[in-house]
């Protein structure tokens, strides 16, 4: 029996390749950068499996070119690049990689929070420039993190991991989410629920951890920024389109908020020029980018593919209904 043919839009890591090699015949994209769209569309024509990154759109256009495709395995927890409904219609299983990147992403939300509060980017630029003349009492004074109020928008696994880290900073933690966890969770994590508007008004730092859905697109808009404290900071490691970037730029320019720490953008890799300011710390979508975590993500994607092709349920299938009909 020939092994099912799979296209991986990245070379992945050796351990992930080992998982795949027993049951699949994988063609890897190993050239630098992301494969051009035409290449992906060409590759999927004959393939039964696709392992992709969040830079590849798995939509009707792609699915039309891929009549034999049975699985699209995203190497990311977020799957807004995948049209799951279109996959379901065509009987293609869609999978993601939840769970393994929570702690690493939470670490990075804190990295941004600390960096913007304590003006690390400006300090680093000064230290490297050769223009640092002397210690001064009011030089690059930032804002304290410890003892402040942290507001978490989206209280899933990553939001909770961010909350857990706040206790070392003696912070008050409040959160908002459409679904409230059990009271024991609130007690254990020492967090209090707030409605969105109350959270906006009370927080010194707001960290966003919601998936990109039709109802969260542009969630942070002008009225939201208007409700925030002028001394507050917005941290976003979720998806860029959860924030209305033009509104954020306007809020920063007019001093409606104090600053932002951003890892994600509306039109990556484009970054709105208005965000390139001293009080914004910018990162290129690397919140999950530790070698340990990225390796695990690749392995999980590989396991999902192998599961499907060996007649098992992929552990992270997003549309299990396709398994029932196949
Ligand atoms: C994801 O997994 O969705 C991240 O954005 C990349 O780790």
XYZ file of C-alpha atoms and ligand atoms in Angstrom:
333
model
C 0.000 0.000 0.000
C 1.542 3.359 -0.944
C 1.706 5.791 1.932
C -0.612 8.821 1.753
C 1.025 11.849 0.216
C 1.360 14.924 2.411
C 2.659 18.427 1.731
C 4.245 20.269 4.663
C 4.667 23.974 4.053
C 7.674 23.977 6.383
C 10.623 21.660 6.988
C 9.361 21.125 10.569
C 11.770 19.605 13.122
C 13.460 16.199 13.007
C 11.286 14.736 15.747
C 8.132 15.708 13.887
C 9.538 14.246 10.663
C 10.209 10.987 12.467
C 6.601 10.816 13.623
C 5.426 11.303 10.042
C 7.820 9.073 8.188
C 6.329 5.724 9.187
C 2.878 6.413 7.834
C 3.175 9.232 5.293
C 5.118 10.202 2.242
C 5.830 13.854 3.025
C 7.113 16.525 0.734
C 8.536 19.411 2.762
C 8.892 23.028 1.751
C 12.494 23.651 2.768
C 13.299 26.827 0.866
C 13.701 29.994 2.923
C 10.519 31.890 3.724
C 6.966 30.855 3.127
C 5.969 29.049 -0.055
C 4.234 31.207 -2.674
C 0.504 30.617 -2.874
C 0.791 29.124 -6.379
C 3.249 26.559 -5.044
C 0.862 25.513 -2.263
C -2.043 25.270 -4.699
C 0.082 23.177 -7.032
C 1.310 20.901 -4.244
C -2.099 20.104 -2.793
C -3.476 18.870 -6.120
C -2.297 15.313 -5.542
C -1.976 15.329 -1.767
C -4.114 13.683 0.875
C -2.634 15.676 3.728
C -1.495 19.256 4.289
C 0.559 20.475 7.238
C 0.479 24.246 7.223
C 1.352 27.321 9.225
C -0.936 30.223 10.040
C 0.478 32.036 6.990
C -1.358 29.671 4.640
C -5.035 30.165 3.988
C -6.946 26.915 3.782
C -10.056 28.196 2.083
C -12.436 27.257 -0.689
C -9.837 28.272 -3.325
C -7.326 25.817 -1.931
C -9.813 23.049 -1.252
C -11.079 23.226 -4.819
C -7.559 22.431 -6.014
C -7.210 19.515 -3.590
C -9.837 16.872 -4.393
C -7.981 14.131 -2.475
C -7.250 16.155 0.658
C -8.357 14.483 3.898
C -6.629 16.603 6.530
C -5.331 20.148 6.971
C -3.154 20.200 10.084
C -2.342 23.686 11.316
C 0.871 24.163 13.288
C -0.771 26.749 15.548
C -3.525 26.878 18.115
C -5.279 29.752 16.324
C -6.997 28.559 13.170
C -8.485 31.703 11.680
C -6.454 30.881 8.532
C -8.608 27.781 8.073
C -12.149 27.909 6.813
C -13.340 25.032 8.957
C -16.859 25.100 7.496
C -15.456 24.781 3.969
C -13.244 21.885 5.133
C -16.252 20.181 6.690
C -18.269 20.575 3.508
C -15.544 18.772 1.599
C -14.929 16.127 4.263
C -11.488 17.462 5.173
C -10.478 17.193 8.826
C -8.968 20.395 10.234
C -6.694 20.240 13.273
C -4.736 22.658 15.465
C -2.178 22.443 18.292
C -3.779 23.533 21.559
C -2.266 23.197 25.010
C 1.461 23.087 24.347
C 2.021 26.793 23.835
C 0.047 28.240 26.741
C 2.909 28.788 29.186
C 5.347 30.040 26.547
C 2.798 32.508 25.194
C 1.965 33.661 28.719
C 5.683 34.225 29.359
C 5.805 36.423 26.295
C 2.720 38.445 27.204
C 4.610 39.227 30.402
C 7.757 40.008 28.430
C 5.848 42.660 26.472
C 4.095 43.951 29.573
C 7.341 44.410 31.483
C 9.172 45.813 28.466
C 6.612 48.501 27.711
C 6.070 49.440 31.364
C 9.800 49.810 31.996
C 10.656 51.285 28.588
C 13.071 48.503 27.749
C 13.184 49.135 23.983
C 14.088 52.783 24.508
C 16.640 51.879 27.177
C 18.236 49.235 25.012
C 18.455 51.611 22.057
C 20.126 54.227 24.281
C 22.535 51.697 25.804
C 23.609 50.505 22.348
C 23.766 53.959 20.747
C 26.892 55.243 22.462
C 24.890 58.332 23.466
C 24.278 57.352 27.069
C 26.009 60.126 28.994
C 25.198 59.502 32.623
C 22.787 58.064 35.167
C 20.021 60.551 35.793
C 17.207 60.715 38.262
C 14.435 61.058 35.720
C 16.008 59.122 32.874
C 13.628 56.739 31.101
C 11.323 56.547 34.071
C 8.591 54.047 33.389
C 5.715 52.775 35.429
C 5.609 50.144 38.166
C 4.159 46.770 37.384
C 4.037 45.321 40.870
C 0.923 46.055 42.870
C -1.077 47.207 39.843
C -4.285 45.798 38.376
C -4.035 43.364 35.486
C -7.127 42.886 33.331
C -7.297 39.723 31.261
C -9.653 39.621 28.292
C -10.302 35.988 27.404
C -9.847 33.593 30.277
C -8.945 30.362 28.527
C -5.751 28.400 29.035
C -3.395 31.222 28.025
C -5.309 33.910 29.916
C -5.160 31.763 33.040
C -1.429 31.132 32.606
C -0.945 34.905 32.420
C -3.036 35.337 35.590
C -0.960 32.766 37.484
C 2.213 34.740 36.856
C 0.737 37.925 38.372
C 0.857 36.737 41.969
C 4.638 37.199 42.107
C 4.042 40.851 41.304
C 1.400 41.234 44.002
C -1.104 42.350 41.408
C -4.858 42.378 41.542
C -6.141 40.295 38.638
C -9.526 40.794 37.035
C -10.804 39.065 33.929
C -13.651 39.018 31.499
C -14.899 36.185 29.309
C -18.165 35.115 27.742
C -17.953 31.925 29.795
C -17.223 32.139 33.522
C -15.169 29.303 34.989
C -16.190 27.501 38.163
C -15.838 29.459 41.400
C -12.976 27.191 42.497
C -10.954 28.319 39.471
C -11.467 31.965 40.413
C -10.452 31.201 43.992
C -7.415 29.160 43.055
C -6.141 31.810 40.634
C -7.199 34.675 42.924
C -9.039 36.467 40.137
C -12.279 38.408 40.020
C -14.760 38.587 37.144
C -15.673 41.942 35.643
C -17.926 42.970 32.797
C -15.838 44.330 29.926
C -16.509 48.017 30.616
C -15.619 47.669 34.294
C -12.424 45.831 33.396
C -11.446 48.558 30.928
C -11.950 51.270 33.517
C -10.116 49.487 36.330
C -7.071 47.888 34.676
C -3.551 49.290 34.539
C -2.555 46.586 32.074
C -4.924 44.755 29.753
C -3.744 41.520 28.184
C -5.807 40.082 25.334
C -6.266 36.312 24.948
C -9.326 35.761 22.782
C -9.371 33.812 19.516
C -10.156 35.701 16.317
C -13.833 35.068 15.596
C -16.433 37.196 13.813
C -17.533 38.475 17.242
C -13.985 39.358 18.417
C -12.811 41.049 15.203
C -12.187 44.708 16.061
C -13.140 44.047 19.702
C -10.753 46.773 20.842
C -12.161 49.826 19.096
C -12.292 53.550 19.877
C -15.046 53.319 22.534
C -12.995 50.652 24.356
C -9.840 52.777 24.320
C -11.918 55.714 25.495
C -12.922 53.729 28.581
C -9.354 52.766 29.496
C -7.245 54.753 31.936
C -4.878 57.207 30.223
C -2.107 55.492 32.221
C -3.044 51.994 31.025
C -1.247 49.693 28.595
C -2.670 47.205 26.089
C -0.846 43.916 25.544
C -1.845 41.753 22.582
C -0.463 38.281 21.889
C -3.693 36.856 20.423
C -4.523 38.007 16.904
C -3.951 41.432 15.406
C -7.455 41.777 14.038
C -8.927 41.628 17.539
C -7.705 45.224 17.761
C -8.794 47.984 15.414
C -5.269 49.172 14.643
C -6.286 52.610 13.344
C -8.239 53.178 16.566
C -5.254 52.019 18.621
C -2.960 54.419 16.793
C -5.432 57.265 17.420
C -5.653 56.311 21.117
C -1.847 56.305 21.423
C -1.480 59.593 19.545
C -4.077 61.377 21.634
C -2.810 59.943 24.922
C -6.053 58.051 25.610
C -3.854 55.154 26.663
C -0.222 55.106 27.796
C 1.249 52.464 25.513
C 1.064 49.000 24.067
C 3.009 45.774 23.766
C 2.151 43.986 20.533
C 3.122 40.660 19.023
C 0.373 40.465 16.405
C -0.993 42.797 13.724
C -3.990 43.218 11.474
C -2.083 42.636 8.219
C 1.080 40.743 9.108
C 3.873 41.284 8.291
C 2.788 44.882 7.675
C 2.908 47.003 10.802
C 0.917 50.231 10.856
C 3.518 53.046 10.827
C 1.588 54.785 13.613
C 2.513 51.918 15.939
C 6.225 52.522 15.514
C 6.460 54.872 18.477
C 8.475 54.947 21.670
C 5.605 53.862 23.890
C 4.868 50.738 21.872
C 6.957 47.589 22.094
C 6.695 45.598 18.875
C 7.499 41.933 18.297
C 7.107 39.882 15.082
C 4.509 37.289 16.198
C 6.919 35.244 18.322
C 4.980 34.653 21.544
C 5.146 30.869 21.160
C 8.641 30.901 19.694
C 10.707 28.850 22.096
C 12.442 25.866 20.564
C 10.729 23.538 23.036
C 7.262 24.824 22.232
C 7.618 25.136 18.473
C 8.979 21.575 18.395
C 5.968 20.342 20.356
C 3.605 22.204 18.027
C 5.156 20.532 14.989
C 4.938 17.119 16.697
C 1.276 17.602 17.555
C 0.464 18.525 13.964
C 2.348 15.421 12.829
C 0.464 13.245 15.335
C -2.860 14.579 14.098
C -1.955 13.621 10.530
C -0.666 10.180 11.476
C -3.777 9.510 13.553
C -6.049 10.241 10.609
C -4.097 8.082 8.196
C -3.936 5.173 10.622
C -7.681 5.162 11.153
C -7.689 6.938 14.512
C -9.343 10.139 15.602
C -6.875 13.041 15.318
C -6.551 14.277 18.911
C -7.156 17.921 17.967
C -9.772 17.663 15.268
C -11.839 20.851 14.949
C -14.620 19.329 12.850
C -15.124 15.791 14.191
C -18.266 15.466 12.102
C -16.126 14.717 9.049
C -14.782 11.614 10.780
C -18.260 10.198 11.253
C -19.167 10.466 7.609
C -15.880 9.117 6.264
C -0.843 30.275 17.395
O -0.466 29.128 17.673
O -1.994 30.524 17.084
C 0.163 31.377 17.494
O -0.254 32.581 17.070
C 1.505 30.980 16.971
O 1.982 30.186 17.994
